PDB file of C-alpha atoms in Angstrom:
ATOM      1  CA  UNK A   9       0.000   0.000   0.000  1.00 44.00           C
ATOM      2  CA  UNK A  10       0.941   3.657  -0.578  1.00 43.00           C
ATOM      3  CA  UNK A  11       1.873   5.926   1.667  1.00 43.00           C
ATOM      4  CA  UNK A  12       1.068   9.340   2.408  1.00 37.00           C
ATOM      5  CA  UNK A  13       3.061  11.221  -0.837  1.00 37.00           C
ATOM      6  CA  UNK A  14       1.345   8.296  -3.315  1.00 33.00           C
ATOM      7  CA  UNK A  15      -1.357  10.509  -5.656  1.00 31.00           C
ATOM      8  CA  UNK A  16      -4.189   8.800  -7.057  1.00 39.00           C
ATOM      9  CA  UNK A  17      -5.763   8.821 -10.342  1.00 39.00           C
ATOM     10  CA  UNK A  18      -8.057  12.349  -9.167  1.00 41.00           C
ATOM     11  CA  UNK A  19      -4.447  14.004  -8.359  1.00 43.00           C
ATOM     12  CA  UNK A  20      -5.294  14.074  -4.519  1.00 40.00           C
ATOM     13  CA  UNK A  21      -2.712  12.250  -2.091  1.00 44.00           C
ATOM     14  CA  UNK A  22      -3.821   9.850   0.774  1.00 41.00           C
ATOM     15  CA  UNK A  23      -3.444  12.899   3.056  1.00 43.00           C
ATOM     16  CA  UNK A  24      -6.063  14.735   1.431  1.00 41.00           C
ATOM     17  CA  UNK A  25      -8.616  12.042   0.772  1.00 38.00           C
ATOM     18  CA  UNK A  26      -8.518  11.789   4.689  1.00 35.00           C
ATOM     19  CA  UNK A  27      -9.018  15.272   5.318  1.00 41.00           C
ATOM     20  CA  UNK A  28     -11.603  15.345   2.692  1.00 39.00           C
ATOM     21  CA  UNK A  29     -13.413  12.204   3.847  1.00 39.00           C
ATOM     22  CA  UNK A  30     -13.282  14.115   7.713  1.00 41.00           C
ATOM     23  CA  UNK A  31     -14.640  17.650   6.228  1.00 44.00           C
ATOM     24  CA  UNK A  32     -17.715  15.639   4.706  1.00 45.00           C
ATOM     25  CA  UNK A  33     -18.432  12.399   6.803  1.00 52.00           C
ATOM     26  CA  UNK A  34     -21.459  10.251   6.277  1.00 51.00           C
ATOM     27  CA  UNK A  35     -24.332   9.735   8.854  1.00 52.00           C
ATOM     28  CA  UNK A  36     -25.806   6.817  10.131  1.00 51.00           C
ATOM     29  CA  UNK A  37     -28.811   7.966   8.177  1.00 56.00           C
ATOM     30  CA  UNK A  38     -26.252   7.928   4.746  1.00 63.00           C
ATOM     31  CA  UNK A  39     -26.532  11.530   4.331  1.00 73.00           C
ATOM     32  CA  UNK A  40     -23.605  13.480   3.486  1.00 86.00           C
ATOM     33  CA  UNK A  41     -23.040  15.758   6.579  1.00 85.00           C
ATOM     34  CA  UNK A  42     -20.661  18.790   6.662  1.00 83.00           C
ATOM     35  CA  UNK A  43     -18.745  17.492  10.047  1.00 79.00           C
ATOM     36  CA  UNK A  44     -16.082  19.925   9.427  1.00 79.00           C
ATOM     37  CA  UNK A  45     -18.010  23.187   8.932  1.00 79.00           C
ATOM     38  CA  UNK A  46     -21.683  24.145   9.932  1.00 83.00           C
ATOM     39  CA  UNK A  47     -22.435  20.073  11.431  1.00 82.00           C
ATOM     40  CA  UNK A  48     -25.285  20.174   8.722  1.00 81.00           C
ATOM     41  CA  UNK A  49     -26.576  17.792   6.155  1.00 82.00           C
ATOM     42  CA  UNK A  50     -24.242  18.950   3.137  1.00 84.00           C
ATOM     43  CA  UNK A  51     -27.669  19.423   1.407  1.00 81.00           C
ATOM     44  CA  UNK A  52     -28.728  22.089   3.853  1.00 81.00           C
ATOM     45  CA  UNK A  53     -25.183  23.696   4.615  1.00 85.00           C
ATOM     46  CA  UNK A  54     -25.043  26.922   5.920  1.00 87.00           C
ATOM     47  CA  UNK A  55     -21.205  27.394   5.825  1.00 88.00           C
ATOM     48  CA  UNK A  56     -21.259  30.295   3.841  1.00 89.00           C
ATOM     49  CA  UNK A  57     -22.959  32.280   6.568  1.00 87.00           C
ATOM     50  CA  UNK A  58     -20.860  31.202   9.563  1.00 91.00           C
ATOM     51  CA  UNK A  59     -18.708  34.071  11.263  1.00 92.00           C
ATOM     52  CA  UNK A  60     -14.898  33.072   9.779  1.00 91.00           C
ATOM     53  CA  UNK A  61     -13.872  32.906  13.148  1.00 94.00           C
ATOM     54  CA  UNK A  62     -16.175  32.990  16.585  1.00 95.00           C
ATOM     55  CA  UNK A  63     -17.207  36.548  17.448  1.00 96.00           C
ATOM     56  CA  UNK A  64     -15.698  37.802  20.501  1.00 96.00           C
ATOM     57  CA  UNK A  65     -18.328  39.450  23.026  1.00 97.00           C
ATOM     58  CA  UNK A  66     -17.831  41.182  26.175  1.00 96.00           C
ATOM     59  CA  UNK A  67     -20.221  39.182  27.213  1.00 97.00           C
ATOM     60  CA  UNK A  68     -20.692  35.723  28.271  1.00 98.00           C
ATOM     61  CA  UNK A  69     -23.238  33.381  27.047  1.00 98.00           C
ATOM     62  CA  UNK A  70     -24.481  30.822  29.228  1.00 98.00           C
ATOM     63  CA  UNK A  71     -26.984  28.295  27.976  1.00 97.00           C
ATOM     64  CA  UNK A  72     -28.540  25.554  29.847  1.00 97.00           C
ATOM     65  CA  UNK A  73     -30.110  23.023  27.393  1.00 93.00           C
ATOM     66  CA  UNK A  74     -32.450  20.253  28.404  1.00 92.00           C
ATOM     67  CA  UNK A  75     -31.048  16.998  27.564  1.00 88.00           C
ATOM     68  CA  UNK A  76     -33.658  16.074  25.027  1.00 82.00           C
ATOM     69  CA  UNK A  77     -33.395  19.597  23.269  1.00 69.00           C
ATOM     70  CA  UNK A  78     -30.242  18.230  20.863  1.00 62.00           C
ATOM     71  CA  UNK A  79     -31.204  14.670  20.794  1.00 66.00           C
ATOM     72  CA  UNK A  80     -34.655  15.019  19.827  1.00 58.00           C
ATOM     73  CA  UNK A  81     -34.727  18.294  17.858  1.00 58.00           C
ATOM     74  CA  UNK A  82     -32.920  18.359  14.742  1.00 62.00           C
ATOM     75  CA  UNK A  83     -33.819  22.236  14.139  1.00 66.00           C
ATOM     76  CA  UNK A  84     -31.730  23.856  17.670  1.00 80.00           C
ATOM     77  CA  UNK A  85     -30.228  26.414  16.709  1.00 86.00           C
ATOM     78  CA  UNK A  86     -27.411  25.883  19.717  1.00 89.00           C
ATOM     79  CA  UNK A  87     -25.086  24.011  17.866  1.00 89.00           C
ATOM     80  CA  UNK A  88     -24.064  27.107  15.321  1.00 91.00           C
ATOM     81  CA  UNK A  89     -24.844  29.377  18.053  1.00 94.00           C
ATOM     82  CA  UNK A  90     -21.673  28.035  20.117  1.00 93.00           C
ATOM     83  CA  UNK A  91     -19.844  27.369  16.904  1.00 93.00           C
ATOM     84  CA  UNK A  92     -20.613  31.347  16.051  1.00 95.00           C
ATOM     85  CA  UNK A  93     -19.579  32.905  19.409  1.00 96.00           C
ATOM     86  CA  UNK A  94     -16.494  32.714  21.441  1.00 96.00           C
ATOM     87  CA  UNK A  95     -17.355  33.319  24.857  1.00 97.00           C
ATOM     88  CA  UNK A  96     -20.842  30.475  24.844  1.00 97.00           C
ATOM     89  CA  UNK A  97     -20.806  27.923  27.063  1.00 96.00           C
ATOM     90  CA  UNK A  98     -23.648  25.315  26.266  1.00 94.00           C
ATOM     91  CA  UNK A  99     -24.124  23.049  29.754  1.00 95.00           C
ATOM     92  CA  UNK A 100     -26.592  20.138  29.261  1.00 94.00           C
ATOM     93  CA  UNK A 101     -29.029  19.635  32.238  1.00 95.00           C
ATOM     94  CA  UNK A 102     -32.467  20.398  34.118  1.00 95.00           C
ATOM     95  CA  UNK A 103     -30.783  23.207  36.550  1.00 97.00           C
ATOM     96  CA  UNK A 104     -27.838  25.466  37.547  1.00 98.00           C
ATOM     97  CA  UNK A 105     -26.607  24.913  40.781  1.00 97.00           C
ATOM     98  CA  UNK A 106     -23.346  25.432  42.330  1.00 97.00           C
ATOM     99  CA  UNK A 107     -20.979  23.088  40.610  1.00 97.00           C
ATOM    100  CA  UNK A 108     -22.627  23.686  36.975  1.00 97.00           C
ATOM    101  CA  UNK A 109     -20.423  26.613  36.029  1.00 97.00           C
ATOM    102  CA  UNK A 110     -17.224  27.944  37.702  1.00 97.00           C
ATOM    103  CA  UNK A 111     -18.259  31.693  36.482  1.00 97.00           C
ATOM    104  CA  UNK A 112     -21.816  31.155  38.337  1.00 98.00           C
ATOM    105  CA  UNK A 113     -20.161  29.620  41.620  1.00 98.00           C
ATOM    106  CA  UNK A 114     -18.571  32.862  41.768  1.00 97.00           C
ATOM    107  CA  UNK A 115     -20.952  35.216  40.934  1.00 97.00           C
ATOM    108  CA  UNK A 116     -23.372  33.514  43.840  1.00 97.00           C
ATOM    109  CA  UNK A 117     -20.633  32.641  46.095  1.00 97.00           C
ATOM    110  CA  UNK A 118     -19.758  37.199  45.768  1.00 96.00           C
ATOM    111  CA  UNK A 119     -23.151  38.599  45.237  1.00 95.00           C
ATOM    112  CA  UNK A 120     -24.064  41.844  46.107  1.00 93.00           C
ATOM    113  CA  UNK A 121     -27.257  44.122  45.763  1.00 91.00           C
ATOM    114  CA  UNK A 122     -26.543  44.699  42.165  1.00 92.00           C
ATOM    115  CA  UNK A 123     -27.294  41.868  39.824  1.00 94.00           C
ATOM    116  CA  UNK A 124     -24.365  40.663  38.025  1.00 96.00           C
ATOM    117  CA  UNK A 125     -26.290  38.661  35.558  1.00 97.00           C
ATOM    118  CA  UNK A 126     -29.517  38.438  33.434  1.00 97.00           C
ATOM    119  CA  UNK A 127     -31.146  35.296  32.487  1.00 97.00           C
ATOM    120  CA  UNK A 128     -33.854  35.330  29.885  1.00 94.00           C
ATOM    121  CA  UNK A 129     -37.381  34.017  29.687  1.00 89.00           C
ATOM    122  CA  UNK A 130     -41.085  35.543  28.610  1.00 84.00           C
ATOM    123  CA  UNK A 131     -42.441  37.337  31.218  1.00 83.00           C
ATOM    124  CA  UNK A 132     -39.447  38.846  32.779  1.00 88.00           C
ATOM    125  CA  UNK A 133     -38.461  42.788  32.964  1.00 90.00           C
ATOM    126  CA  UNK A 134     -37.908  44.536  29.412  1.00 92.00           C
ATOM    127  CA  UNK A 135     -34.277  44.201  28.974  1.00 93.00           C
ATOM    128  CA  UNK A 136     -33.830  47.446  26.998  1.00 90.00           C
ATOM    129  CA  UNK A 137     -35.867  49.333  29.931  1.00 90.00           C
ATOM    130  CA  UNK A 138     -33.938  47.564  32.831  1.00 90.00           C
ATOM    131  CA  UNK A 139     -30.668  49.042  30.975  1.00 89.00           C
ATOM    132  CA  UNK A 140     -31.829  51.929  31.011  1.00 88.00           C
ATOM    133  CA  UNK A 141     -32.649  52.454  34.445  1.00 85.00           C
ATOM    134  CA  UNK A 142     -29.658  49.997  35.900  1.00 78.00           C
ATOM    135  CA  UNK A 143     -27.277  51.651  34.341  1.00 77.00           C
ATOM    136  CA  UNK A 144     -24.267  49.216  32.739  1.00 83.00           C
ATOM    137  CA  UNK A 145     -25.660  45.701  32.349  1.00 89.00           C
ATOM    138  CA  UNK A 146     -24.346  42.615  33.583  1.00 94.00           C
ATOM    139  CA  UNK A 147     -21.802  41.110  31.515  1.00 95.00           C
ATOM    140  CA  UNK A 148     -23.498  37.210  31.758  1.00 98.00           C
ATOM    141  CA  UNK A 149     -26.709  36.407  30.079  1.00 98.00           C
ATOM    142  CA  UNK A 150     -27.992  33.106  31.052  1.00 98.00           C
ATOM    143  CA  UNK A 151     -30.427  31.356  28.681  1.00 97.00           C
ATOM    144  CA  UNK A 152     -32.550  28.505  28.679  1.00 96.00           C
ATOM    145  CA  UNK A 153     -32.656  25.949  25.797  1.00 92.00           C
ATOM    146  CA  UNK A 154     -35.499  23.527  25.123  1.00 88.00           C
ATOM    147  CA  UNK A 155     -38.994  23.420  24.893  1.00 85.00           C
ATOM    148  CA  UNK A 156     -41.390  26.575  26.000  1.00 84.00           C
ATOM    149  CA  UNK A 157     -42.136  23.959  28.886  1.00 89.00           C
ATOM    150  CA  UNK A 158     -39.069  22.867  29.061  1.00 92.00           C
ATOM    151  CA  UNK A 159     -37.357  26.054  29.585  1.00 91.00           C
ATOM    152  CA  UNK A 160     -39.612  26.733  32.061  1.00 92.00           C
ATOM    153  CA  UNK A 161     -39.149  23.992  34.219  1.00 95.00           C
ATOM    154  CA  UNK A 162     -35.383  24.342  34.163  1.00 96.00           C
ATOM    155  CA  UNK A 163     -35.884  28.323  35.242  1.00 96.00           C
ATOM    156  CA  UNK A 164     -38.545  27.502  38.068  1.00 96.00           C
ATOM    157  CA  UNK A 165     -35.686  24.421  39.232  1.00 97.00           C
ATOM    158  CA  UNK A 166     -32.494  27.187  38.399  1.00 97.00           C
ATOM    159  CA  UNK A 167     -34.736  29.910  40.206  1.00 96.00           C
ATOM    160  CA  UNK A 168     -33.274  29.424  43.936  1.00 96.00           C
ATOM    161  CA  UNK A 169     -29.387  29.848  42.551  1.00 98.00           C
ATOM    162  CA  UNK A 170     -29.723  32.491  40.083  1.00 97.00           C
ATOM    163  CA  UNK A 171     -31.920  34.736  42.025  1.00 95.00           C
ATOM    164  CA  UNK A 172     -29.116  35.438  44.314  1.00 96.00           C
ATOM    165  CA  UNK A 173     -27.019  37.453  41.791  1.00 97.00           C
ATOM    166  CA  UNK A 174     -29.197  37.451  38.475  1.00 97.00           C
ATOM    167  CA  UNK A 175     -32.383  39.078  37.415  1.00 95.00           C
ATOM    168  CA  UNK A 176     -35.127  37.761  34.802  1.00 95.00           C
ATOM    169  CA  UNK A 177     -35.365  39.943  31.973  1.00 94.00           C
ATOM    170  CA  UNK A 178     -37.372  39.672  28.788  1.00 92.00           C
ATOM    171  CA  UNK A 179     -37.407  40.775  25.147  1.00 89.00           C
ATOM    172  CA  UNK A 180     -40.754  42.195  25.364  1.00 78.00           C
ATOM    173  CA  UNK A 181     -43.515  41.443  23.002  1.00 73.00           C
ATOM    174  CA  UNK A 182     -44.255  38.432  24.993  1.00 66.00           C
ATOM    175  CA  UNK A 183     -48.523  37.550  24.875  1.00 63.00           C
ATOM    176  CA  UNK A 184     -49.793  34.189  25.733  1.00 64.00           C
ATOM    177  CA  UNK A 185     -53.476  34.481  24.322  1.00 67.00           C
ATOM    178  CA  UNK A 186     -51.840  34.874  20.686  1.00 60.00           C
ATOM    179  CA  UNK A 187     -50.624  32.226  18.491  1.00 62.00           C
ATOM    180  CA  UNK A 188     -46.579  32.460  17.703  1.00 58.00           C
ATOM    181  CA  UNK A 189     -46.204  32.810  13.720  1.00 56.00           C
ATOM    182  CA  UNK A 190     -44.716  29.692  11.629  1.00 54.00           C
ATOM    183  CA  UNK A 191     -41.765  29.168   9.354  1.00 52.00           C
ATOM    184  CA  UNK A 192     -44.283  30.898   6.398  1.00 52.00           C
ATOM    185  CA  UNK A 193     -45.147  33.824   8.384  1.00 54.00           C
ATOM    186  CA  UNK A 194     -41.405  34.963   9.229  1.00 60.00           C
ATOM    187  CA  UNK A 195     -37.913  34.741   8.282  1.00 60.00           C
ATOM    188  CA  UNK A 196     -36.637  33.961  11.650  1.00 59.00           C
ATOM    189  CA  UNK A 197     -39.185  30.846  12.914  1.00 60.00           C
ATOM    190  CA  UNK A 198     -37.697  27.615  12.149  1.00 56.00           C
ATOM    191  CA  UNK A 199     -41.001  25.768  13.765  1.00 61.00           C
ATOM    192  CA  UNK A 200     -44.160  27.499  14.614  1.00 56.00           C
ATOM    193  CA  UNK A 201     -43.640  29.007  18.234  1.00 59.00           C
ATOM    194  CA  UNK A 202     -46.298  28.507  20.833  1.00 57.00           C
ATOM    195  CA  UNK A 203     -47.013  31.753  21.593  1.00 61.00           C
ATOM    196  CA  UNK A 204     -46.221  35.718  20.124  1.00 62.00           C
ATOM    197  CA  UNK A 205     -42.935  36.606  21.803  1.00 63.00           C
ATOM    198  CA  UNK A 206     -41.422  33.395  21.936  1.00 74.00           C
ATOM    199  CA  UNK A 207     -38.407  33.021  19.686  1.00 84.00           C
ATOM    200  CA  UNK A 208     -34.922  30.534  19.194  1.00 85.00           C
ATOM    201  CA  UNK A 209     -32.464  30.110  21.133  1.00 90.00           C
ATOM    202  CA  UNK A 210     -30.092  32.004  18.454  1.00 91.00           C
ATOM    203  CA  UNK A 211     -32.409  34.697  17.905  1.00 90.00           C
ATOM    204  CA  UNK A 212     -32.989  35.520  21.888  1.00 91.00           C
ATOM    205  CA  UNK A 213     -29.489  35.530  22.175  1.00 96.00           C
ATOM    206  CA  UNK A 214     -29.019  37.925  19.226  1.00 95.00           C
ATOM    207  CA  UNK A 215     -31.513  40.073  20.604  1.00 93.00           C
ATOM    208  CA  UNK A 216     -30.078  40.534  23.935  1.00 95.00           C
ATOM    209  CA  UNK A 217     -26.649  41.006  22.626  1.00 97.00           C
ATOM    210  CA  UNK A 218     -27.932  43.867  20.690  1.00 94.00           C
ATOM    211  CA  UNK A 219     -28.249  45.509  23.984  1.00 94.00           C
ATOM    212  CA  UNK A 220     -26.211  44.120  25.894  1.00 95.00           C
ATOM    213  CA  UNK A 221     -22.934  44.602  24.148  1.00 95.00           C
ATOM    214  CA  UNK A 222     -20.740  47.463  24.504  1.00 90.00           C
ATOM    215  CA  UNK A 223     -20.212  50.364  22.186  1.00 82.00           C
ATOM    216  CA  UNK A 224     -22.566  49.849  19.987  1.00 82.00           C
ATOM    217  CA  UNK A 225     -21.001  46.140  19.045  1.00 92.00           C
ATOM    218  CA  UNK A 226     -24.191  44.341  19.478  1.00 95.00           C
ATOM    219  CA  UNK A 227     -26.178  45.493  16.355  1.00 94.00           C
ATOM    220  CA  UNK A 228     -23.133  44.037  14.666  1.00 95.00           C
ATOM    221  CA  UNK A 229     -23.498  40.797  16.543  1.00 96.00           C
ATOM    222  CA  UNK A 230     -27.191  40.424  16.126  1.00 94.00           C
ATOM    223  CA  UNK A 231     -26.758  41.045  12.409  1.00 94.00           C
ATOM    224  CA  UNK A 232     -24.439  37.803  12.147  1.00 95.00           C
ATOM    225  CA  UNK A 233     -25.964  35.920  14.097  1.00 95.00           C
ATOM    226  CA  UNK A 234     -29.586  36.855  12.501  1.00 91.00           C
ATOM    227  CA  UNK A 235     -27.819  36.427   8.892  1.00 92.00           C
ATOM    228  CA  UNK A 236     -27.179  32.720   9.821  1.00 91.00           C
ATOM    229  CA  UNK A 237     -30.830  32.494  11.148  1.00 89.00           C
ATOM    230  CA  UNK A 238     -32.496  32.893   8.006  1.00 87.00           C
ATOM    231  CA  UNK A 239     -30.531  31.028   6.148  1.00 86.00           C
ATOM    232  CA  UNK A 240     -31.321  27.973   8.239  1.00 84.00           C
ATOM    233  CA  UNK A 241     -35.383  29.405   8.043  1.00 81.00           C
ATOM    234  CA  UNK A 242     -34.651  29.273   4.164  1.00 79.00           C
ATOM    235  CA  UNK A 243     -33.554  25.758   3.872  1.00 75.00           C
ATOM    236  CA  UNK A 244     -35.931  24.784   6.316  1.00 72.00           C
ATOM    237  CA  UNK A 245     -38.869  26.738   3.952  1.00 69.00           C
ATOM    238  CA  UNK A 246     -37.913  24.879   1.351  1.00 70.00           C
ATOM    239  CA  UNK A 247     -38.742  21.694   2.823  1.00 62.00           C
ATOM    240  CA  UNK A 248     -41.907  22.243   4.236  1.00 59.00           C
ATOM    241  CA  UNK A 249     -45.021  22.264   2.702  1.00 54.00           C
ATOM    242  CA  UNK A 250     -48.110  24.408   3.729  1.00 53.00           C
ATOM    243  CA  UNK A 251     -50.323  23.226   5.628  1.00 50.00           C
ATOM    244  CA  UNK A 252     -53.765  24.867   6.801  1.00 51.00           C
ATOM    245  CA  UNK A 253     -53.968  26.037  10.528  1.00 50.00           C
ATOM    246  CA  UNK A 254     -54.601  23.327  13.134  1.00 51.00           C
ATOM    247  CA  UNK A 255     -58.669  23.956  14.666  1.00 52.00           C
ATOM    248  CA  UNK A 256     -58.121  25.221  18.195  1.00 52.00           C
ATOM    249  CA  UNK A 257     -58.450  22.607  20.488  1.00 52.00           C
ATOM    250  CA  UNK A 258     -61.423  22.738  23.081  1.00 53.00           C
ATOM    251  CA  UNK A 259     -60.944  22.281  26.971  1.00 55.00           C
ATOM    252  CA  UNK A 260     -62.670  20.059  28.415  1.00 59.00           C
ATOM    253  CA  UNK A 261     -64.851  22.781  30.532  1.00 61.00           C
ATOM    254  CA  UNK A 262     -65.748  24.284  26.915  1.00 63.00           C
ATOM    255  CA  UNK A 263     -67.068  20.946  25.871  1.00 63.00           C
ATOM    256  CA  UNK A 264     -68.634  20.139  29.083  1.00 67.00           C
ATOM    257  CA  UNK A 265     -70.603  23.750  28.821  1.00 69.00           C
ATOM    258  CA  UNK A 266     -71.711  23.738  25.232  1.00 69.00           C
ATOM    259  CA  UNK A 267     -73.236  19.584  26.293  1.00 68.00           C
ATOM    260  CA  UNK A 268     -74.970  21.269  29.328  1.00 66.00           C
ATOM    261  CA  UNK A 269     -76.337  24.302  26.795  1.00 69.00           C
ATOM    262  CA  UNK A 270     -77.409  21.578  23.832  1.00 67.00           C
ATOM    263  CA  UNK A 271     -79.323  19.331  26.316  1.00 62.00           C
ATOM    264  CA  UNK A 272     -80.952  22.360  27.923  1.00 56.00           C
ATOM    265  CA  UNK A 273     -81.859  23.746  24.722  1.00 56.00           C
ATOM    266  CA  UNK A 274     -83.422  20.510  23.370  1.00 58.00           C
ATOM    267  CA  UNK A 275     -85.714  20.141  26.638  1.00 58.00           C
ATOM    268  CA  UNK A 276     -86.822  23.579  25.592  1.00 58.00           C
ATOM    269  CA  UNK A 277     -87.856  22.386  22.472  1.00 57.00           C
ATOM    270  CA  UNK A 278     -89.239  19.144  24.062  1.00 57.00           C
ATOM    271  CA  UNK A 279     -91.341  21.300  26.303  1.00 58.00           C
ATOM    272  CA  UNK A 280     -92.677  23.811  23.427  1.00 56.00           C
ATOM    273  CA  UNK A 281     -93.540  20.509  21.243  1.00 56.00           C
ATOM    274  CA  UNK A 282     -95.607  18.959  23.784  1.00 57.00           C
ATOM    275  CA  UNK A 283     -97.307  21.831  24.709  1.00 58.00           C
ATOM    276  CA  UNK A 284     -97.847  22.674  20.924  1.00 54.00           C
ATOM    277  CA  UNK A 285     -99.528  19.032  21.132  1.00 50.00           C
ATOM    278  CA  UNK A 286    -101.603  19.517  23.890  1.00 54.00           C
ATOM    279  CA  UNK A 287    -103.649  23.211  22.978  1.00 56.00           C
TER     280      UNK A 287
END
């Protein structure tokens, strides 16, 4: 057998056929996958609008992501979130404690009166309001990846640690009683979101660097990382076909009202036939 300076019949060495077989490996699934770029099926590849190197941020990015919210959910957005910024740490779990992150041991283990972080989630104070009345903001943002529930479960278990040093903030627009728009409605929604307000993991992050950062840096950051958001909506567009909006599911309260109004309706109309029958 060759070694590494033999060239074969393409003009490529064994050296190169390696690195060329690592760049584009094969999944399980036999799709071509782009192991050495984006992490993407090479048919979806968003390499072209990856940062050319991680962005530095003054900030620090701390996301906690539920340990289904990778394996189960081939649309995160984490994975070229933390292969788009320097400073993001991505911690798989159900809650921060001390021991999850040296950075948050030490913020809780030295808090003060002043938060030194933010962590995000619907519902919380307006971040661009709370910066304006705090004064400099924190340099940590905390975020929650997974599932509206899911995120919400690992905030209401992270609560008791991060409320020692961190405040909740929001992005604003958050409203529960209105349906979130779908991949056909906006350039940013890779799946329809549960309600208006809620949003990715990349584009929450975006958002909050856009205010967060220094010197007017974040604008800059939120355009790259909002760049490589549509993209992903494009491919993901592509795909999808359609389909016509899913009839509002009753509770069972509703259901057990509108049976209690039918039946009293029809003995109304029981009662005016037999009288009808009787004069």
């Amino acid at each position: 057998m060759g070694g590494s300076d033999e060239v074969d019949d393409g003009g490529r060495n064994d050296a190169e056929e390696v690195a060329a077989a690592a760049a584009v490996g094969v999944e399980k699934g036999g799709r071509e996958m782009c192991w050495d770029g984006c992490g993407r099926p090479v048919s979806v590849c968003v390499c072209a609008h990856l940062p050319a190197q991680p962005i530095p941020t003054s900030t620090t990015i701390i996301v906690l992501h539920h340990p289904h919210a990778l394996r189960r959910n081939p649309l995160s957005t984490l994975p070229l979130l933390s292969r788009s910024l320097l400073r993001c740490d991505a911690l798989p779990g159900r809650r921060l404690r001390l021991g999850s992150h040296s950075l948050l041991d030490s913020l809780y283990r030295n808090a003060t009166d002043r938060p030194s972080a933010v962590f995000l989630l619907p519902g919380g104070r307006d971040l661009s309001l709370f910066a304006t009345e705090s004064g400099p903001l924190p340099s940590v943002l905390v975020v929650f990846d997974g599932t509206w529930r899911q995120a919400k479960e690992m905030a209401a278990a992270s609560a008791p640690f991060l409320e020692r040093f961190a405040v909740r903030v929001s992005l604003g627009g958050y409203d529960p009683g209105v349906e979130g728009p779908s991949t056909f409605e906006s350039e940013l929604v890779l799946r329809k979101e549960p309600f208006q307000g809620c949003v990715s993991t990349m584009e929450a992050v975006a958002r909050a660097l856009r205010v967060m950062e220094p010197s007017g840096k974040g604008a800059e950051v939120e355009g790259a990382l909002l760049l490589l958001l549509r993209a992903m909506v494009g491919f993901q567009a592509r795909h999808l076909q359609p389909t016509k909006p899913r009839a509002k599911l009753k509770k069972k309260k509703e259901i057990m009202a509108e049976m209690v109004a039918t039946g009293k309706t029809n003995e109304k109309k029981g009662a005016a036939e037999e009288q009808n029958l009787t004069e």
